[in-house]
Short mmCIF file of C-alpha atoms in Angstrom, two decimals:
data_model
loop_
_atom_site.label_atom_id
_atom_site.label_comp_id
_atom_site.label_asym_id
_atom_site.label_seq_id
_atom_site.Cartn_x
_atom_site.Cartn_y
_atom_site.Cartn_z
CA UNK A 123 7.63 2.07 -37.14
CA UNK A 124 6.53 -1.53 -37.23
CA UNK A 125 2.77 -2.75 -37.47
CA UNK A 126 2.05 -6.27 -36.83
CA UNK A 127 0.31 -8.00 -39.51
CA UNK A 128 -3.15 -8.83 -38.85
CA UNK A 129 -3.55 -11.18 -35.70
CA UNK A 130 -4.82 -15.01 -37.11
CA UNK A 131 -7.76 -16.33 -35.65
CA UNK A 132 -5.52 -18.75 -33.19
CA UNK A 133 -8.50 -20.44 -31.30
CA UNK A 134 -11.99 -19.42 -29.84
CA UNK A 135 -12.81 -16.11 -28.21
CA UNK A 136 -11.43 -16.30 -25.23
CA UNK A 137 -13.51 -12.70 -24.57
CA UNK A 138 -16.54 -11.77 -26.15
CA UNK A 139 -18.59 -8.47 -25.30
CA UNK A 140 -21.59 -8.56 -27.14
CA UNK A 141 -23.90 -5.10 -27.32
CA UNK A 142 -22.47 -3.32 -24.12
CA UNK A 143 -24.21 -0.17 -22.62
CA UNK A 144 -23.27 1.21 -19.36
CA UNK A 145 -25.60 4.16 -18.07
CA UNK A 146 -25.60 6.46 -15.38
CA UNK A 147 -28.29 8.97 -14.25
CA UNK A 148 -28.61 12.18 -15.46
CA UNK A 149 -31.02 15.31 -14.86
CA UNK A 150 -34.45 14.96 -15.29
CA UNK A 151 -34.99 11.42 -14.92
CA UNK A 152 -32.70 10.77 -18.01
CA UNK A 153 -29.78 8.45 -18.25
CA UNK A 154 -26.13 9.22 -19.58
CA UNK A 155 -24.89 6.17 -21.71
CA UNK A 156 -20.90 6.37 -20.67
CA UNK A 157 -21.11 3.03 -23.77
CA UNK A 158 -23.67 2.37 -25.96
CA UNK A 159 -23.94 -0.69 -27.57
CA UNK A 160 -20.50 -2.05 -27.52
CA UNK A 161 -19.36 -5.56 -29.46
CA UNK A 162 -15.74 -6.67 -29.65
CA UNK A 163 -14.04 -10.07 -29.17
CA UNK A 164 -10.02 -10.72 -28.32
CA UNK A 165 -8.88 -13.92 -29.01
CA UNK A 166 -6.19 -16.56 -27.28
CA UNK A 167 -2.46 -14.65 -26.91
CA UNK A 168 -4.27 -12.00 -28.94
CA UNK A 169 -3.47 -7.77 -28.40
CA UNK A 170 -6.38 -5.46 -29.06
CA UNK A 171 -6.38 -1.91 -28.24
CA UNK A 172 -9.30 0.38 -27.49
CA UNK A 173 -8.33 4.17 -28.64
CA UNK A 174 -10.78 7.32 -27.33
CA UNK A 175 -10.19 10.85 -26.38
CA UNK A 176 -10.62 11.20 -22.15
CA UNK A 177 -14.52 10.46 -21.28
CA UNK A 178 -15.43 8.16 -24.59
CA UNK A 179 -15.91 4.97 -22.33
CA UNK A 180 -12.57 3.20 -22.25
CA UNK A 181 -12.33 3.03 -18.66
CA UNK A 182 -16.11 1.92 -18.30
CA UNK A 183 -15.79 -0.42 -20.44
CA UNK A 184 -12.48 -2.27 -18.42
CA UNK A 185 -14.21 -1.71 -15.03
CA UNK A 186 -17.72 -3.70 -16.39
CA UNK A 187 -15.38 -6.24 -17.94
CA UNK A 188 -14.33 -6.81 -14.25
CA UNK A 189 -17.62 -6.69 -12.78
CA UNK A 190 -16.43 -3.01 -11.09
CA UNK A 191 -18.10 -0.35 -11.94
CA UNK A 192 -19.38 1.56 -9.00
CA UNK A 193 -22.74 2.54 -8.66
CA UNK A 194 -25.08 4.28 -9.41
CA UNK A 195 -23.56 3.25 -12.71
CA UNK A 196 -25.11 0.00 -14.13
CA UNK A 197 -25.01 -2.30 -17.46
CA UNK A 198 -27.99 -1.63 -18.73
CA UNK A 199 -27.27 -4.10 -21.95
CA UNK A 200 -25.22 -6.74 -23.29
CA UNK A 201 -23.49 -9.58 -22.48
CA UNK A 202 -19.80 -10.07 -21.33
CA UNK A 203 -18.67 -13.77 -22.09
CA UNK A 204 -15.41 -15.21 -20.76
CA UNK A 205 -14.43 -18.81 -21.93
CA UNK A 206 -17.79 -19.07 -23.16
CA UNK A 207 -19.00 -17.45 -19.83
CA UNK A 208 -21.37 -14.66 -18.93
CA UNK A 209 -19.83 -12.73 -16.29
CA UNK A 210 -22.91 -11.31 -16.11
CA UNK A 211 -24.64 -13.87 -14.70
CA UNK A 212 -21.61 -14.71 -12.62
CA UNK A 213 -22.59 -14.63 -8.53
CA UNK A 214 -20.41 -12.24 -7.06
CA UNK A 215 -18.53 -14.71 -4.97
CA UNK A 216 -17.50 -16.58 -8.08
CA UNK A 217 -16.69 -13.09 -10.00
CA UNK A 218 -14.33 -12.68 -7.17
CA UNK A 219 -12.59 -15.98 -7.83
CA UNK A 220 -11.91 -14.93 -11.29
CA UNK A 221 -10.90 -11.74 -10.79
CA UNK A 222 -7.40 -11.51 -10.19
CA UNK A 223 -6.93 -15.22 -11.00
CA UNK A 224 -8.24 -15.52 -14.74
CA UNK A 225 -8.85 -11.80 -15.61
CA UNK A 226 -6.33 -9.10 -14.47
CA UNK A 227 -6.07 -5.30 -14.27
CA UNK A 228 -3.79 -2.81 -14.11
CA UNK A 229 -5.59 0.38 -12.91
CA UNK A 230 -4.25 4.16 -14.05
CA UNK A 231 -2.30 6.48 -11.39
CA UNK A 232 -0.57 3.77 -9.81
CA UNK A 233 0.78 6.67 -7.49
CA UNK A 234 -2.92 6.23 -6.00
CA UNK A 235 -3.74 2.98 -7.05
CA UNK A 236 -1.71 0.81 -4.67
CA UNK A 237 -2.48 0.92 -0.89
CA UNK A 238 -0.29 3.77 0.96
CA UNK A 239 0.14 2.17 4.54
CA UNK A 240 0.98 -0.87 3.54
CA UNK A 241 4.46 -1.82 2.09
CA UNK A 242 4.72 -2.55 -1.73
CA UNK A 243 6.07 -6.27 -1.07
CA UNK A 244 2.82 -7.34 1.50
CA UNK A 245 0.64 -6.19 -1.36
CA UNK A 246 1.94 -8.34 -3.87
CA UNK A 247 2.04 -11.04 -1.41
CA UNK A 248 -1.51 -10.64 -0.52
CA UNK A 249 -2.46 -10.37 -4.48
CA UNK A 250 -0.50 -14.48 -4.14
CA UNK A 251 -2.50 -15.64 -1.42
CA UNK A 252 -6.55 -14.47 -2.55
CA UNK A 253 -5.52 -17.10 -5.48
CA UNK A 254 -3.06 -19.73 -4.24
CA UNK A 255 -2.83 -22.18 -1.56
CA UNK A 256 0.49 -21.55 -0.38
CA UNK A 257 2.46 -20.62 2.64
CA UNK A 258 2.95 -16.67 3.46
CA UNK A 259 6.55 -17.55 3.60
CA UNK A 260 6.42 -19.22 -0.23
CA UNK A 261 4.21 -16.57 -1.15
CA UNK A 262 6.61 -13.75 0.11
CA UNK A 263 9.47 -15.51 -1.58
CA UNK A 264 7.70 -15.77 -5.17
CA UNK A 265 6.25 -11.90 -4.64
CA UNK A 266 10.13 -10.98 -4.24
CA UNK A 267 10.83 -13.23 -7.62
CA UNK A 268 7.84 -11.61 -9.48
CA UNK A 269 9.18 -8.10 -8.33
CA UNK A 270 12.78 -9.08 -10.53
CA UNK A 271 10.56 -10.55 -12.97
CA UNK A 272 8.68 -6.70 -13.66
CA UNK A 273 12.29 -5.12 -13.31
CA UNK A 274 12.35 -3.22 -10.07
CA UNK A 275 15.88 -3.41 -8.70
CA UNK A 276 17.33 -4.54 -5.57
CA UNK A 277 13.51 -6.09 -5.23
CA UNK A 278 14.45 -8.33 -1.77
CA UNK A 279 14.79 -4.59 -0.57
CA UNK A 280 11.86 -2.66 -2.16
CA UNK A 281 9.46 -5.85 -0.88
CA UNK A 282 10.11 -3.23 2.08
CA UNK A 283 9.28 -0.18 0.67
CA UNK A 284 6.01 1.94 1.05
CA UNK A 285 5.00 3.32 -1.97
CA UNK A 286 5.81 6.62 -0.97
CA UNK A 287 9.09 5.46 -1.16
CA UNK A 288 9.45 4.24 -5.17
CA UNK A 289 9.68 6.23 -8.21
CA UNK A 290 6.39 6.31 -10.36
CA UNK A 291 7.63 4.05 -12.83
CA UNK A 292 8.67 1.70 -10.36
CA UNK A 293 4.43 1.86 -8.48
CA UNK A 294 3.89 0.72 -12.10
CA UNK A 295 5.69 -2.14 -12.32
CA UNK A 296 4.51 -3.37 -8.95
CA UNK A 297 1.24 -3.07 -10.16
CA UNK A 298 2.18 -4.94 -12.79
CA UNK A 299 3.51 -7.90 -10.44
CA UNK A 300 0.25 -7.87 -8.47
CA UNK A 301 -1.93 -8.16 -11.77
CA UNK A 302 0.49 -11.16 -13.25
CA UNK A 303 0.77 -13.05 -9.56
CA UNK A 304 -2.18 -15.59 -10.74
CA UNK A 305 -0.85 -15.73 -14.96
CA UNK A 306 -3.77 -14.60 -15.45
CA UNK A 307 -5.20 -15.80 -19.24
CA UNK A 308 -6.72 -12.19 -19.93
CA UNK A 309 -4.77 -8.76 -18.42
CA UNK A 310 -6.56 -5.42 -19.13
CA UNK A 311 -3.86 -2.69 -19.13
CA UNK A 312 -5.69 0.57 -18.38
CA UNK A 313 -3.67 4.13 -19.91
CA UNK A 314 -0.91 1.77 -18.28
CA UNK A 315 1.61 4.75 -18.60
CA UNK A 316 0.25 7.82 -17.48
CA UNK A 317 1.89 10.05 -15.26
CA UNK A 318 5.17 8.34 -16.71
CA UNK A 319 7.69 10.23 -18.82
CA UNK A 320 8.28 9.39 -22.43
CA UNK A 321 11.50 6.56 -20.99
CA UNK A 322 9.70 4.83 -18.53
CA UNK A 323 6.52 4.88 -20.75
CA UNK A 324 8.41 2.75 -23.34
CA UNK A 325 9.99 0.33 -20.41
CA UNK A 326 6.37 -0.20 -18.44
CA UNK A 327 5.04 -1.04 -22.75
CA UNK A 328 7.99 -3.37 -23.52
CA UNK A 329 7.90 -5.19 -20.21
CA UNK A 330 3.86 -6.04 -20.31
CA UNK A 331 4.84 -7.40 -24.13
CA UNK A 332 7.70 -9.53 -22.51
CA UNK A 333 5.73 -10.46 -20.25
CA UNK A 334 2.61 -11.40 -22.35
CA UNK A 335 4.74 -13.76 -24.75
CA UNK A 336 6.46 -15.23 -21.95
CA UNK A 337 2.69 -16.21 -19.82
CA UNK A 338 0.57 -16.70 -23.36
CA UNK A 339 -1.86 -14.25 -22.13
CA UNK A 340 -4.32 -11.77 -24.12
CA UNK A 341 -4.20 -8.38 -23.37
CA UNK A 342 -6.59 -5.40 -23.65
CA UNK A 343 -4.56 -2.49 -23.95
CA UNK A 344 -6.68 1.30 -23.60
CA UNK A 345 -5.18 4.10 -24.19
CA UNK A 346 -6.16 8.05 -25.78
CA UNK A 347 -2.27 7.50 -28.06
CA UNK A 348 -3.11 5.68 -31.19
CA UNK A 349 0.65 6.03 -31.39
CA UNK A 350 1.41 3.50 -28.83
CA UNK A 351 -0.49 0.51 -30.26
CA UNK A 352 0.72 1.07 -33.81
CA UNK A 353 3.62 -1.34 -32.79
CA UNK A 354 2.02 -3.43 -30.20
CA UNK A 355 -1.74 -4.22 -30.63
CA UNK A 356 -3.23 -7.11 -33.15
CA UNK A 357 -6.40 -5.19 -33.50
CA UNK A 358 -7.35 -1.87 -32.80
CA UNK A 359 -10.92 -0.18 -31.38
CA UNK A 360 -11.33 3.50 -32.48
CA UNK A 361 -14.29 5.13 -29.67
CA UNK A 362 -16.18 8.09 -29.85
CA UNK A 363 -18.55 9.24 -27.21
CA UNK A 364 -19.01 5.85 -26.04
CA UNK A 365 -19.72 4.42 -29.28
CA UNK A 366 -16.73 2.26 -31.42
CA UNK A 367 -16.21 4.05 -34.28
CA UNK A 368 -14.15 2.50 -36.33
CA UNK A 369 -12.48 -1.65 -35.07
CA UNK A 370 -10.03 -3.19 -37.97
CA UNK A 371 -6.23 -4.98 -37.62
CA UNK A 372 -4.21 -2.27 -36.67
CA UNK A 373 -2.19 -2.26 -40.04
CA UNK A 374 -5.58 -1.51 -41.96
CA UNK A 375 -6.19 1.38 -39.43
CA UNK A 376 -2.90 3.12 -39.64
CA UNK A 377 -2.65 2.51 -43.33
CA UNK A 378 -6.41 3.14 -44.32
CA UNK A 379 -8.22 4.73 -41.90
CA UNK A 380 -11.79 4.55 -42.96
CA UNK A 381 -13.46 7.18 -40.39
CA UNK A 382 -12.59 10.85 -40.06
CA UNK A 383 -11.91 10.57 -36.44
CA UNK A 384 -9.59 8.43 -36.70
CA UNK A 385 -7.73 10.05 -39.59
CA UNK A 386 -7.52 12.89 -37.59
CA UNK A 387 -5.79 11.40 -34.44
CA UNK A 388 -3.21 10.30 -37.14
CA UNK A 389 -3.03 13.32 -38.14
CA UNK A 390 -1.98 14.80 -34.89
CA UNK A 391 0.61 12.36 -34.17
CA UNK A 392 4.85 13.31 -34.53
CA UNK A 393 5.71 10.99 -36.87
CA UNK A 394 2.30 12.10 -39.78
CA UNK A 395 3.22 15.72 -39.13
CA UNK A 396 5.31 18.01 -42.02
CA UNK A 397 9.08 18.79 -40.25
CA UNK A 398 8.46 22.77 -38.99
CA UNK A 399 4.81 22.50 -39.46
CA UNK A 400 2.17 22.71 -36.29
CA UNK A 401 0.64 19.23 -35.93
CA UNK A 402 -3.04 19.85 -36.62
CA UNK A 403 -5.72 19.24 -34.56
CA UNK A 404 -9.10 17.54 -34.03
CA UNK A 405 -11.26 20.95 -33.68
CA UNK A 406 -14.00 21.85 -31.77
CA UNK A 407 -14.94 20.24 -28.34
CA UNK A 408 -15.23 17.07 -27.39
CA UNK A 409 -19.20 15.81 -27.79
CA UNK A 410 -21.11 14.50 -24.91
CA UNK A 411 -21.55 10.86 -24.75
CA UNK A 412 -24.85 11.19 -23.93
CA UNK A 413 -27.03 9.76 -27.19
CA UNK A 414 -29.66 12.63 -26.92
CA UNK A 415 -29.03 13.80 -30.04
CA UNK A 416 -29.75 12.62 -33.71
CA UNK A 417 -27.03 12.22 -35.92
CA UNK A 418 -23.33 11.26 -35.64
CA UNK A 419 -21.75 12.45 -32.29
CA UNK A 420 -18.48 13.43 -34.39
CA UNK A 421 -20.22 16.04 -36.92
CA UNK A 422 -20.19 18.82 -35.46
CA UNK A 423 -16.31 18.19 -35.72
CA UNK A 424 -16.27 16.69 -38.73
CA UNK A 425 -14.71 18.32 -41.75
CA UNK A 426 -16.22 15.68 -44.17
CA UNK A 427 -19.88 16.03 -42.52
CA UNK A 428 -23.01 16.13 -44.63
CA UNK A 429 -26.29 17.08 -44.01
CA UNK A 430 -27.08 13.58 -43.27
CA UNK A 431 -24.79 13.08 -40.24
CA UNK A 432 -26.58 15.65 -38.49
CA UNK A 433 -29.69 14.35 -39.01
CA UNK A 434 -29.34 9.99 -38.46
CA UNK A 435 -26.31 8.15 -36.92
CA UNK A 436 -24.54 6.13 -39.24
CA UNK A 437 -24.20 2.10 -38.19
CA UNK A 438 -20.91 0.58 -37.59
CA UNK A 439 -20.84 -2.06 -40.94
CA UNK A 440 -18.13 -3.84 -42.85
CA UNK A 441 -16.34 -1.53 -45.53
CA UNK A 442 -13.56 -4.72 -46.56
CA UNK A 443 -13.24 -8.00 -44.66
CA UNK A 444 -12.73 -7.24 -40.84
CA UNK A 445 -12.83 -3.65 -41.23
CA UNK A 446 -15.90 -2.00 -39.95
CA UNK A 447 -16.75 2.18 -39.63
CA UNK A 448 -19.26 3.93 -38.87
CA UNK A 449 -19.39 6.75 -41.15
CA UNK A 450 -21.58 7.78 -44.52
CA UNK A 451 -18.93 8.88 -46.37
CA UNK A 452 -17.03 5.70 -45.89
CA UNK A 453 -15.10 4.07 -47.25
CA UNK A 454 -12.24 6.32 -48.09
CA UNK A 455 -9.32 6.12 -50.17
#
């Protein structure tokens, strides 16, 4: 397996999220905080990952980058800067001109994700339009092009296709053309190959890293497979019940992982794992990311847990240069 070398600092944030918390009500006039306190930064033509078991805040996290999330969900902290601005404080009608244009997404299920009464090659076409002002005739011409660009074959043809009518992995790619119709400076990749067997998991991963070097765009790649950005992301974002965790260059986290969760989801993967011997697991259930509790959310599943991650929650710091965790029993060896 190859691990990029830790990503240089090639020019000014080009996304900064500064103390994120997304909440949404909960019983008794209490709030559920989906993220709590988020901070991470991706730079020019950078790749950082976000890693999290199902329901740690990934997916909250994308959908507030991209002024999305649906109500009665809110931000409730933080500040989200893009080029040096708050998209924040963004009116909606200018959030609207950036989304799609500057900032890109490509949602999960793209069985679901793209509209099913209209056909695949009008969709990309309108994606063109919102952010160009071109004909419908050029615009149906470079949707075709962008459909051969993303690798969907015989794509003059399949501009005619429902979705019904293409393979999962080729909805993907499509999706894929309607995210990169603007070159958009910043795409945000979301579980970008679920539903997808292992082969067209590996196409849909290689094609978005084409296609980054060839635009010179950043990309925000979350996933639950630490496996997957061992070979592709710059820097990598370990969450845990809507908290990061653990945020270092990929190469120190797959080398040196400095928090137990994330040792453990190393643990689990094929290539760690003993030939004949079950691939252990990360026991007990997943905790609530609901900050009622004291303590660290991971203890209870923690094999390395003390009396003192039960009792106060341990602050994501520095362990060596540009490798923070937050754990107590940090750093490890």
């Amino acid at each position: 397996m190859t691990i990029p070398a830790s990503c240089p600092n090639r020019a000014e944030k080009l996304l900064d999220v500064r103390r994120l918390s997304v909440s949404f009500p909960a019983a008794d006039n209490r709030e559920f905080h989906a993220v709590h306190q988020l901070s991470f930064h991706i730079n020019n033509r950078e790749t950082v990952a976000i890693v999290g078991e199902s329901g740690c805040g990934k997916s909250v996290t994308a959908f507030s980058i991209m002024r999305l999330l649906q109500k009665p969900g809110r931000i409730s902290d933080g500040e989200i800067f893009f080029n040096g601005e708050d998209l924040l404080l963004l009116a909606e009608r200018d959030m609207r001109a950036l989304r799609g244009a500057a900032i890109s997404m490509v949602f999960q299920e793209p069985m679901t994700a793209l509209n099913p009464v209209l056909k695949t090659g009008f969709q990309v076409t309108e994606a063109i339009l919102q952010h160009q002002s071109i004909s419908r005739k050029d615009a149906a011409a470079e949707a075709v092009d962008l459909l051969a660009q993303v690798g969907i074959p015989s794509p003059a043809e399949r501009y005619h296709s429902y979705p019904h009518q293409l393979s999962g992995g080729m909805k993907q790619r499509a999706m894929i053309a309607m995210a990169l119709a603007s070159s958009p400076k910043l795409l945000i990749a979301d579980e970008p190959t679920t539903a997808l067997d292992v082969t067209i998991q590996a196409q849909i991963l290689e094609l978005i890293d084409d296609l980054k070097q060839k635009i010179g765009m950043s990309l925000l790649l979350i996933t639950h497979n630490l496996g997957i950005v061992a070979e592709r992301a710059d820097r990598t974002i370990i969450m845990y019940a809507g908290s990061a965790v653990e945020s270092a260059p990929t190469r120190q986290i797959i080398e040196r992982p400095q928090h137990p969760y994330t040792r453990a989801l190393l643990a689990s993967l094929p290539q760690y794992g003993i030939p004949g011997e079950p691939l252990p697991v990360v026991g007990g259930t997943v905790t609530a990311a609901d900050r009622t509790g004291s303590g660290c959310p991971f203890a209870g599943r923690c094999p390395f847990a003390i009396d003192i991650c039960t009792h106060h929650p341990p602050q994501l710091i520095e362990i060596t240069p540009g490798h923070a965790a937050a754990c107590w029993r940090a750093p490890f060896p």
